[in-house]
Amino acid sequence: MVVIKIKVRTKHLIILLFLLLFVISMLSVISHISKLHLKGSGTKTDPYLIESPEQFTRLGDSKFAYYRIEKDLDFSKVKFRPIRYFNGILDGNGKSLLNINIDGTKQFKTAIFLELGKDSKIINLKIENIDILSGLEGAILVHTNNGVIENVTISGNAIINPPVGTYSSLSSDIMDIAVPNYNEEGKDISFSRSSEAKYFNINLIGFAGISFINRGEILNSEFKGKILYSQRAKNSGFILIASGINLYNSREGIIYNSNFEGELNFEVERSLIGGISVYNRGKIQNSGFKGKISVEASDSKNSIYGNYIGGIVYHNGGVTENCKFTGELLGDVVSMVVYNENGALIDTMDAHNLGVTSRIFSSFSIQNYGKILSSKLEGIISANRFGGFVFNNYSSGERVFNCQVDASVTANEIGQIAYFTSEYSLVKLSKIFIRCSNRVVKSFPFIYFGTKSFPDLDKHETGNIMSYNLIETDIKMLKNE
């Protein structure tokens, strides 16, 4: 009987110990929650107040609420994990997020916020000294923006560090981008949409300075820093896609008065690079790139023209208006906009103090199906082939209107207004001015089409300066025989 009592008391003691441990753990949790408790009620007039890095990392809540950052937050001692989804209004209140470090090399997507919900906003925020390692898809602020990013300034660096081996394809949004039909020596420059069957197996990796996919608005924002590539990929079958601000701007997307200042520097075999955006289907207005884009093949003997750079946009399928590029461009095939599709508009584009070193360069577009209006370029050009205004023009009935190039050009082959490699083309030109000086060329035709040169129109030559003025002229390119 005594033995039984002892057993009962032991059982009770064990239960009491479990209860005590449970109470202690609950007190610890309550204490932790108390420390992270947000002041305010989350309304517009009484927003939740963010006063610590730990509080900031708890923003991922599906319930819509208002938040305001009350002081600068230093993340140097915090292991930062991307916030998967933010639904609300975050007012940075002019405060700074300092020393964020993100290692996303093992993640499919990388950014401070992986997704910003519809009707959500991030405003009046500074991000300073951020360092990001990105794997397959990355951006600094938001991967997928469905809301509004406004008055956000970012400074820091990003390194694209893809895992060695097989790469995953980019988000389905990007899969209609024009991809070059790569060939040796840059012969017969042409493009196919990546959604076509033969491109399904192409591996793509990408990074953008502010937002990877923009379905909302990026307004009055900027990124100052560097985007670099960390290693030579052992698998040469991938294409790097990168931009200073945005990778894909959807039909409803707007980028306004937003700028990049710094450097994009990559050593890869194949790439599609855009200074402001890689693939624009919406509107980009009053925005710019200032700095350097340098893309070189890791194999200096590589004869494939693999690196395509658009100083402003790589593929324009929407409206690009009043945008500027200032700085240097180094790559295989270079222009302000590489591919300008049917129905797309380039208006009031300005390239100033430009320095170019490339195999092929054309001032405003490599492949043009749309309109190019009131644009100008000034700088120093060094290229094997210089395509004047456009390299290939297919915009039947469309116009290249009121454009101007004033450059010092060194090239082996020059097509002053257009350098055509296709059999049939119709280019409509008006109010055109182009002047080149300090040239080292074998020939200097007004139009170059394969081996055939067309007559010079209204040519004026003084010393080593040659200029062309053209008013309302249609030039139909006949089959090259």
Short mmCIF file of C-alpha atoms in Angstrom, two decimals:
data_model
loop_
_atom_site.label_atom_id
_atom_site.label_comp_id
_atom_site.label_asym_id
_atom_site.label_seq_id
_atom_site.Cartn_x
_atom_site.Cartn_y
_atom_site.Cartn_z
CA MET A 1 0.00 0.00 0.00
CA VAL A 2 2.82 2.37 0.83
CA VAL A 3 4.45 1.52 -2.46
CA ILE A 4 1.25 2.47 -4.31
CA LYS A 5 1.16 5.87 -2.58
CA ILE A 6 4.71 6.53 -3.62
CA LYS A 7 3.87 5.75 -7.24
CA VAL A 8 0.90 8.11 -7.19
CA ARG A 9 2.96 10.90 -5.71
CA THR A 10 5.68 10.34 -8.35
CA LYS A 11 3.06 10.51 -11.11
CA HIS A 12 1.68 13.73 -9.68
CA LEU A 13 5.17 15.16 -9.43
CA ILE A 14 5.85 14.41 -13.10
CA ILE A 15 2.57 16.11 -14.08
CA LEU A 16 3.47 19.12 -11.98
CA LEU A 17 6.89 19.32 -13.62
CA PHE A 18 5.31 19.25 -17.09
CA LEU A 19 2.86 21.97 -16.08
CA LEU A 20 5.68 24.08 -14.67
CA LEU A 21 7.73 23.73 -17.88
CA PHE A 22 4.67 24.62 -19.95
CA VAL A 23 4.01 27.74 -17.86
CA ILE A 24 7.65 28.81 -18.12
CA SER A 25 7.64 28.35 -21.92
CA MET A 26 4.38 30.28 -22.22
CA LEU A 27 5.78 33.10 -20.11
CA SER A 28 8.80 33.16 -22.42
CA VAL A 29 6.57 33.37 -25.50
CA ILE A 30 4.42 36.09 -23.89
CA SER A 31 7.58 38.00 -22.98
CA HIS A 32 8.87 37.65 -26.57
CA ILE A 33 5.58 38.84 -28.06
CA SER A 34 5.54 41.73 -25.62
CA LYS A 35 8.97 42.80 -26.80
CA LEU A 36 7.85 42.70 -30.46
CA HIS A 37 4.45 44.23 -29.83
CA LEU A 38 3.67 47.02 -32.27
CA LYS A 39 2.28 50.26 -30.96
CA GLY A 40 -0.76 51.55 -32.78
CA SER A 41 -3.88 49.89 -34.16
CA GLY A 42 -2.88 49.50 -37.82
CA THR A 43 -5.29 52.11 -39.18
CA LYS A 44 -4.54 55.04 -41.46
CA THR A 45 -4.69 57.53 -38.58
CA ASP A 46 -3.06 55.21 -36.05
CA PRO A 47 -0.56 53.00 -37.93
CA TYR A 48 1.51 50.25 -36.37
CA LEU A 49 4.90 51.71 -35.39
CA ILE A 50 8.07 49.86 -36.39
CA GLU A 51 10.85 50.54 -33.89
CA SER A 52 13.20 47.54 -34.26
CA PRO A 53 14.60 45.24 -36.97
CA GLU A 54 12.72 42.32 -35.40
CA GLN A 55 9.44 44.16 -35.74
CA PHE A 56 10.19 44.91 -39.39
CA THR A 57 10.75 41.23 -40.19
CA ARG A 58 7.23 40.44 -38.85
CA LEU A 59 5.54 42.54 -41.54
CA GLY A 60 4.49 39.46 -43.50
CA ASP A 61 0.81 39.42 -42.55
CA SER A 62 -2.11 38.74 -44.87
CA LYS A 63 -4.33 41.26 -43.06
CA PHE A 64 -4.21 44.73 -44.66
CA ALA A 65 -2.82 47.34 -42.25
CA TYR A 66 -0.89 50.61 -42.08
CA TYR A 67 2.70 50.73 -40.77
CA ARG A 68 5.19 53.53 -40.11
CA ILE A 69 8.92 53.23 -39.38
CA GLU A 70 9.86 55.44 -36.45
CA LYS A 71 13.65 55.33 -36.56
CA ASP A 72 16.62 54.04 -38.56
CA LEU A 73 16.89 50.24 -38.25
CA ASP A 74 20.30 48.51 -38.24
CA PHE A 75 20.20 44.89 -39.45
CA SER A 76 23.93 44.21 -39.08
CA LYS A 77 23.26 41.69 -36.27
CA VAL A 78 20.08 40.24 -37.76
CA LYS A 79 19.90 37.22 -40.05
CA PHE A 80 17.47 38.61 -42.59
CA ARG A 81 14.91 36.37 -44.23
CA PRO A 82 12.83 37.72 -47.12
CA ILE A 83 9.28 38.76 -46.24
CA ARG A 84 7.13 36.48 -48.35
CA TYR A 85 4.06 38.70 -48.76
CA PHE A 86 3.26 42.21 -47.63
CA ASN A 87 -0.29 43.51 -47.73
CA GLY A 88 -0.65 47.07 -46.50
CA ILE A 89 0.86 50.55 -46.52
CA LEU A 90 4.46 50.87 -45.30
CA ASP A 91 5.52 54.46 -44.73
CA GLY A 92 9.28 54.61 -44.31
CA ASN A 93 8.86 58.10 -42.85
CA GLY A 94 12.21 59.10 -44.38
CA LYS A 95 14.01 56.56 -42.17
CA SER A 96 16.67 54.07 -43.29
CA LEU A 97 17.06 50.30 -43.27
CA LEU A 98 20.78 49.80 -42.69
CA ASN A 99 23.19 46.94 -43.41
CA ILE A 100 20.75 44.30 -44.63
CA ASN A 101 22.51 41.15 -45.80
CA ILE A 102 20.56 38.51 -47.73
CA ASP A 103 21.91 35.18 -48.97
CA GLY A 104 19.44 33.87 -51.52
CA THR A 105 21.73 31.54 -53.43
CA LYS A 106 19.72 28.49 -52.36
CA GLN A 107 16.34 30.13 -52.95
CA PHE A 108 14.37 30.38 -56.20
CA LYS A 109 13.41 34.02 -55.45
CA THR A 110 15.32 36.69 -53.51
CA ALA A 111 14.33 40.20 -52.33
CA ILE A 112 13.45 42.09 -49.14
CA PHE A 113 9.79 41.51 -50.09
CA LEU A 114 9.00 38.56 -52.34
CA GLU A 115 5.58 40.00 -53.20
CA LEU A 116 3.80 43.31 -52.65
CA GLY A 117 0.01 42.93 -52.65
CA LYS A 118 -2.44 44.81 -54.82
CA ASP A 119 -3.39 48.22 -53.33
CA SER A 120 -0.28 47.97 -51.14
CA LYS A 121 2.42 50.65 -51.00
CA ILE A 122 6.03 51.09 -49.90
CA ILE A 123 6.76 54.81 -49.67
CA ASN A 124 9.32 57.30 -48.31
CA LEU A 125 11.92 54.66 -47.50
CA LYS A 126 15.73 54.59 -47.61
CA ILE A 127 17.76 51.38 -47.86
CA GLU A 128 21.47 51.85 -47.27
CA ASN A 129 24.47 49.53 -47.60
CA ILE A 130 22.50 46.46 -48.59
CA ASP A 131 24.30 43.35 -49.86
CA ILE A 132 22.45 40.59 -51.68
CA LEU A 133 23.58 37.25 -53.04
CA SER A 134 21.01 36.12 -55.59
CA GLY A 135 20.55 32.70 -57.14
CA LEU A 136 17.95 32.30 -59.90
CA GLU A 137 15.56 35.26 -59.63
CA GLY A 138 16.36 38.32 -57.57
CA ALA A 139 15.71 41.99 -56.86
CA ILE A 140 16.69 44.26 -54.01
CA LEU A 141 13.33 45.61 -52.86
CA VAL A 142 10.45 43.56 -54.31
CA HIS A 143 10.42 40.50 -56.50
CA THR A 144 6.79 40.83 -57.68
CA ASN A 145 5.23 44.27 -57.33
CA ASN A 146 1.44 44.45 -57.62
CA GLY A 147 1.19 47.75 -55.75
CA VAL A 148 3.11 51.03 -55.57
CA ILE A 149 6.78 51.70 -54.83
CA GLU A 150 7.25 55.43 -54.38
CA ASN A 151 10.06 57.67 -53.18
CA VAL A 152 12.36 54.76 -52.29
CA THR A 153 16.15 55.19 -52.50
CA ILE A 154 18.52 52.24 -52.40
CA SER A 155 22.30 52.03 -52.13
CA GLY A 156 24.33 48.86 -52.06
CA ASN A 157 25.51 45.91 -54.11
CA ALA A 158 24.14 42.69 -55.52
CA ILE A 159 26.02 39.64 -56.73
CA ILE A 160 24.36 37.09 -58.97
CA ASN A 161 25.64 33.71 -57.80
CA PRO A 162 23.65 30.92 -59.49
CA PRO A 163 24.05 27.33 -58.34
CA VAL A 164 26.33 25.30 -60.56
CA GLY A 165 24.52 22.81 -62.73
CA THR A 166 20.99 22.95 -64.09
CA TYR A 167 19.13 26.25 -63.92
CA SER A 168 15.41 26.80 -63.71
CA SER A 169 13.63 28.96 -66.26
CA LEU A 170 12.41 32.42 -65.25
CA SER A 171 8.85 33.26 -64.27
CA SER A 172 6.28 32.63 -67.00
CA ASP A 173 5.79 36.41 -67.38
CA ILE A 174 9.19 36.68 -69.02
CA MET A 175 8.74 33.81 -71.44
CA ASP A 176 7.66 35.94 -74.41
CA ILE A 177 10.86 37.97 -74.50
CA ALA A 178 12.75 38.20 -77.81
CA VAL A 179 15.82 35.96 -77.74
CA PRO A 180 18.57 36.29 -80.38
CA ASN A 181 19.12 33.46 -82.83
CA TYR A 182 22.76 33.17 -81.91
CA ASN A 183 25.28 32.62 -84.68
CA GLU A 184 28.96 33.09 -85.26
CA GLU A 185 30.37 36.45 -86.30
CA GLY A 186 27.01 38.19 -85.81
CA LYS A 187 25.74 37.20 -89.26
CA ASP A 188 22.02 37.62 -90.01
CA ILE A 189 20.97 39.20 -86.72
CA SER A 190 17.47 37.91 -85.93
CA PHE A 191 15.28 37.10 -82.96
CA SER A 192 12.65 34.58 -81.86
CA ARG A 193 10.25 34.74 -78.93
CA SER A 194 11.45 32.55 -76.06
CA SER A 195 7.96 31.04 -75.77
CA GLU A 196 8.50 29.21 -79.05
CA ALA A 197 8.98 25.48 -78.71
CA LYS A 198 12.68 25.44 -79.54
CA TYR A 199 13.38 27.82 -76.62
CA PHE A 200 11.51 25.95 -73.89
CA ASN A 201 14.72 24.34 -72.67
CA ILE A 202 16.70 27.57 -72.44
CA ASN A 203 17.81 28.22 -68.89
CA LEU A 204 17.48 31.81 -67.70
CA ILE A 205 18.64 33.56 -64.55
CA GLY A 206 17.88 37.17 -63.71
CA PHE A 207 18.25 40.13 -61.38
CA ALA A 208 16.87 43.69 -61.22
CA GLY A 209 17.83 46.58 -58.96
CA ILE A 210 14.40 47.55 -57.58
CA SER A 211 11.71 45.10 -58.76
CA PHE A 212 11.96 41.90 -60.75
CA ILE A 213 8.34 41.87 -62.02
CA ASN A 214 6.35 45.11 -62.00
CA ARG A 215 2.58 44.92 -62.40
CA GLY A 216 2.05 48.12 -60.44
CA GLU A 217 3.94 51.40 -60.24
CA ILE A 218 7.55 52.38 -59.51
CA LEU A 219 7.61 56.14 -58.95
CA ASN A 220 10.33 58.66 -58.03
CA SER A 221 12.73 55.94 -56.88
CA GLU A 222 16.41 55.18 -57.44
CA PHE A 223 19.12 52.59 -56.97
CA LYS A 224 22.79 53.52 -56.64
CA GLY A 225 25.29 50.69 -56.62
CA LYS A 226 26.61 47.67 -58.48
CA ILE A 227 25.16 44.47 -59.86
CA LEU A 228 27.87 41.91 -60.52
CA TYR A 229 28.23 38.29 -61.58
CA SER A 230 30.31 36.15 -59.25
CA GLN A 231 31.49 33.13 -61.19
CA ARG A 232 31.90 31.51 -64.54
CA ALA A 233 29.01 29.11 -64.98
CA LYS A 234 30.12 25.62 -65.85
CA ASN A 235 26.89 25.15 -67.81
CA SER A 236 27.10 27.46 -70.83
CA GLY A 237 23.47 26.80 -71.81
CA PHE A 238 21.95 29.62 -69.72
CA ILE A 239 21.20 33.26 -70.50
CA LEU A 240 21.70 35.99 -67.91
CA ILE A 241 18.96 38.67 -67.86
CA ALA A 242 19.61 41.76 -65.76
CA SER A 243 18.69 45.43 -65.31
CA GLY A 244 19.41 48.38 -63.06
CA ILE A 245 15.75 48.96 -62.11
CA ASN A 246 13.26 46.39 -63.43
CA LEU A 247 13.40 43.13 -65.31
CA TYR A 248 9.80 42.78 -66.60
CA ASN A 249 7.35 45.70 -66.76
CA SER A 250 3.88 44.31 -67.56
CA ARG A 251 1.19 45.94 -69.72
CA GLU A 252 -0.29 47.63 -66.65
CA GLY A 253 3.13 48.48 -65.21
CA ILE A 254 4.37 52.07 -64.90
CA ILE A 255 7.93 53.22 -64.21
CA TYR A 256 8.11 56.98 -63.77
CA ASN A 257 10.97 59.31 -62.81
CA SER A 258 13.10 56.44 -61.53
CA ASN A 259 16.85 56.10 -62.04
CA PHE A 260 19.86 53.85 -61.72
CA GLU A 261 23.37 55.13 -61.07
CA GLY A 262 26.30 52.76 -60.93
CA GLU A 263 27.58 49.69 -62.74
CA LEU A 264 26.33 46.45 -64.26
CA ASN A 265 29.37 44.22 -64.79
CA PHE A 266 29.14 40.61 -65.95
CA GLU A 267 31.45 37.97 -67.38
CA VAL A 268 29.14 35.54 -69.15
CA GLU A 269 28.74 33.85 -72.52
CA ARG A 270 25.17 35.01 -73.21
CA SER A 271 23.08 37.80 -71.76
CA LEU A 272 20.14 40.16 -72.37
CA ILE A 273 20.73 43.42 -70.48
CA GLY A 274 18.61 46.56 -70.14
CA GLY A 275 19.71 49.69 -68.30
CA ILE A 276 16.24 50.59 -66.98
CA SER A 277 14.26 47.48 -67.91
CA VAL A 278 14.93 44.28 -69.81
CA TYR A 279 11.39 43.70 -71.11
CA ASN A 280 8.93 46.61 -71.14
CA ARG A 281 5.30 46.04 -72.13
CA GLY A 282 3.89 49.00 -70.15
CA LYS A 283 5.11 52.58 -69.77
CA ILE A 284 8.55 53.86 -68.82
CA GLN A 285 8.72 57.65 -68.60
CA ASN A 286 11.22 60.29 -67.43
CA SER A 287 13.68 57.67 -66.19
CA GLY A 288 17.36 57.10 -66.72
CA PHE A 289 20.60 55.15 -66.42
CA LYS A 290 23.91 56.76 -65.49
CA GLY A 291 27.06 54.70 -65.30
CA LYS A 292 28.49 51.66 -67.04
CA ILE A 293 27.22 48.42 -68.50
CA SER A 294 30.02 45.98 -69.27
CA VAL A 295 29.41 42.42 -70.46
CA GLU A 296 32.26 40.27 -71.73
CA ALA A 297 32.47 36.59 -72.58
CA SER A 298 34.65 34.60 -70.22
CA ASP A 299 36.21 32.98 -73.30
CA SER A 300 37.89 35.80 -75.22
CA LYS A 301 38.09 33.57 -78.31
CA ASN A 302 34.33 33.02 -78.39
CA SER A 303 33.03 33.82 -81.89
CA ILE A 304 29.35 33.80 -80.87
CA TYR A 305 27.81 37.27 -80.54
CA GLY A 306 26.20 36.39 -77.24
CA ASN A 307 25.82 39.56 -75.17
CA TYR A 308 23.06 41.99 -76.17
CA ILE A 309 22.74 45.32 -74.35
CA GLY A 310 19.99 47.93 -74.46
CA GLY A 311 21.29 51.03 -72.73
CA ILE A 312 17.71 51.96 -71.82
CA VAL A 313 15.61 48.86 -72.59
CA TYR A 314 16.49 45.52 -74.14
CA HIS A 315 13.01 44.61 -75.49
CA ASN A 316 10.44 47.40 -75.84
CA GLY A 317 6.86 46.27 -76.34
CA GLY A 318 5.21 49.33 -74.85
CA VAL A 319 6.03 53.02 -74.48
CA THR A 320 9.51 54.28 -73.61
CA GLU A 321 9.35 58.05 -73.39
CA ASN A 322 11.76 60.80 -72.37
CA CYS A 323 14.39 58.40 -71.03
CA LYS A 324 18.13 59.08 -70.84
CA PHE A 325 21.37 57.13 -70.86
CA THR A 326 24.69 58.64 -69.81
CA GLY A 327 27.84 56.54 -69.62
CA GLU A 328 29.63 53.56 -71.16
CA LEU A 329 28.46 50.44 -72.98
CA LEU A 330 30.65 47.41 -73.64
CA GLY A 331 29.21 44.28 -75.27
CA ASP A 332 28.71 42.33 -78.49
CA VAL A 333 25.49 43.84 -79.87
CA VAL A 334 24.58 47.24 -78.43
CA SER A 335 21.88 49.89 -78.88
CA MET A 336 19.64 52.09 -76.77
CA VAL A 337 16.80 49.62 -77.39
CA VAL A 338 17.78 46.28 -78.90
CA TYR A 339 14.33 45.04 -79.97
CA ASN A 340 11.46 47.49 -80.63
CA GLU A 341 8.38 45.46 -81.47
CA ASN A 342 5.37 46.21 -83.65
CA GLY A 343 3.16 48.90 -82.13
CA ALA A 344 5.84 49.95 -79.65
CA LEU A 345 6.94 53.57 -79.27
CA ILE A 346 10.32 55.13 -78.53
CA ASP A 347 9.85 58.87 -77.99
CA THR A 348 12.35 61.54 -76.93
CA MET A 349 15.19 59.16 -76.06
CA ASP A 350 18.49 60.83 -75.21
CA ALA A 351 21.95 59.25 -75.04
CA HIS A 352 24.46 61.82 -73.79
CA ASN A 353 28.24 61.59 -73.25
CA LEU A 354 28.08 58.05 -74.60
CA GLY A 355 31.07 55.78 -74.96
CA VAL A 356 30.59 52.50 -76.84
CA THR A 357 32.84 49.55 -77.58
CA SER A 358 31.05 46.73 -79.39
CA ARG A 359 31.03 44.38 -82.33
CA ILE A 360 27.74 45.80 -83.62
CA PHE A 361 26.24 49.14 -82.62
CA SER A 362 23.13 50.93 -83.78
CA SER A 363 22.05 54.18 -82.19
CA PHE A 364 18.39 53.61 -81.42
CA SER A 365 17.46 50.01 -82.24
CA ILE A 366 18.95 46.79 -83.55
CA GLN A 367 15.61 45.33 -84.68
CA ASN A 368 12.85 47.89 -85.24
CA TYR A 369 9.20 47.15 -85.99
CA GLY A 370 7.76 50.23 -84.29
CA LYS A 371 8.18 54.01 -84.10
CA ILE A 372 11.23 56.03 -83.12
CA LEU A 373 10.52 59.72 -82.59
CA SER A 374 12.49 62.83 -81.54
CA SER A 375 15.50 60.95 -80.23
CA LYS A 376 19.17 61.91 -80.20
CA LEU A 377 22.57 60.44 -79.43
CA GLU A 378 25.94 62.06 -78.83
CA GLY A 379 29.22 60.34 -78.04
CA ILE A 380 32.19 58.25 -79.15
CA ILE A 381 31.51 54.98 -80.95
CA SER A 382 33.94 52.13 -81.66
CA ALA A 383 32.39 49.14 -83.41
CA ASN A 384 33.12 46.65 -86.14
CA ARG A 385 29.77 47.49 -87.73
CA PHE A 386 27.87 50.72 -87.10
CA GLY A 387 24.20 50.63 -88.10
CA GLY A 388 23.39 54.33 -87.89
CA PHE A 389 19.88 54.80 -86.57
CA VAL A 390 18.62 51.22 -86.83
CA PHE A 391 20.41 48.02 -87.78
CA ASN A 392 17.41 46.08 -89.14
CA ASN A 393 14.21 47.97 -89.92
CA TYR A 394 10.95 46.15 -90.57
CA SER A 395 8.49 48.90 -89.66
CA SER A 396 6.52 49.10 -92.89
CA GLY A 397 4.63 52.38 -93.00
CA GLU A 398 6.02 53.50 -89.65
CA ARG A 399 8.39 56.40 -89.08
CA VAL A 400 11.80 57.33 -87.84
CA PHE A 401 11.06 60.98 -87.19
CA ASN A 402 13.10 63.99 -86.06
CA CYS A 403 16.11 62.00 -84.86
CA GLN A 404 19.74 63.08 -84.56
CA VAL A 405 23.12 61.41 -84.10
CA ASP A 406 26.29 63.43 -83.54
CA ALA A 407 29.20 61.09 -82.88
CA SER A 408 32.84 60.30 -83.42
CA VAL A 409 32.74 56.88 -85.09
CA THR A 410 35.45 54.30 -85.69
CA ALA A 411 34.11 51.30 -87.63
CA ASN A 412 34.90 48.97 -90.51
CA GLU A 413 31.42 49.09 -91.99
CA ILE A 414 28.83 51.83 -91.65
CA GLY A 415 25.20 52.16 -92.65
CA GLN A 416 24.49 55.77 -91.85
CA ILE A 417 20.73 55.62 -91.42
CA ALA A 418 20.16 51.90 -91.57
CA TYR A 419 22.27 48.80 -92.00
CA PHE A 420 20.00 46.10 -93.44
CA THR A 421 20.66 42.38 -93.55
CA SER A 422 17.11 41.28 -94.45
CA GLU A 423 15.84 40.87 -98.00
CA TYR A 424 12.93 43.29 -97.83
CA SER A 425 12.50 46.39 -95.73
CA LEU A 426 10.76 49.74 -95.91
CA VAL A 427 12.06 52.56 -93.77
CA LYS A 428 10.23 55.86 -93.54
CA LEU A 429 12.46 58.73 -92.51
CA SER A 430 11.97 62.43 -91.96
CA LYS A 431 13.86 65.36 -90.45
CA ILE A 432 16.99 63.28 -89.99
CA PHE A 433 20.43 64.60 -89.11
CA ILE A 434 23.53 62.50 -88.64
CA ARG A 435 27.17 63.54 -88.44
CA CYS A 436 30.24 61.42 -87.91
CA SER A 437 33.85 62.46 -87.50
CA ASN A 438 37.26 60.86 -86.89
CA ARG A 439 36.16 57.81 -88.81
CA VAL A 440 38.36 54.97 -89.95
CA VAL A 441 36.23 53.17 -92.52
CA LYS A 442 36.54 51.59 -95.94
CA SER A 443 33.27 53.07 -97.15
CA PHE A 444 30.73 55.54 -95.88
CA PRO A 445 27.39 54.90 -97.61
CA PHE A 446 24.12 56.54 -96.68
CA ILE A 447 22.38 53.18 -96.68
CA TYR A 448 24.21 49.87 -96.48
CA PHE A 449 22.36 46.71 -97.54
CA GLY A 450 24.46 43.59 -97.73
CA THR A 451 27.04 44.40 -100.41
CA LYS A 452 24.88 47.07 -102.01
CA SER A 453 25.15 50.79 -101.21
CA PHE A 454 22.47 53.33 -101.97
CA PRO A 455 23.18 56.88 -103.23
CA ASP A 456 24.08 59.56 -100.74
CA LEU A 457 21.33 62.11 -100.18
CA ASP A 458 22.07 65.73 -99.37
CA LYS A 459 25.57 64.90 -98.16
CA HIS A 460 27.87 67.63 -96.88
CA GLU A 461 31.53 66.96 -96.25
CA THR A 462 34.05 69.28 -94.64
CA GLY A 463 37.42 67.88 -93.69
CA ASN A 464 36.91 64.72 -91.71
CA ILE A 465 33.29 65.56 -90.83
CA MET A 466 30.50 64.11 -92.89
CA SER A 467 26.85 64.96 -92.25
CA TYR A 468 23.50 64.03 -93.74
CA ASN A 469 20.26 65.96 -93.73
CA LEU A 470 17.11 64.27 -94.94
CA ILE A 471 13.57 65.68 -95.19
CA GLU A 472 10.53 63.42 -95.77
CA THR A 473 11.99 60.56 -97.77
CA ASP A 474 10.83 56.96 -98.13
CA ILE A 475 13.48 54.41 -99.04
CA LYS A 476 12.29 51.00 -100.19
CA MET A 477 14.87 48.27 -99.88
CA LEU A 478 14.71 45.84 -102.80
CA LYS A 479 15.86 42.27 -102.76
CA ASN A 480 19.63 42.03 -102.56
CA GLU A 481 20.87 40.32 -105.67
#
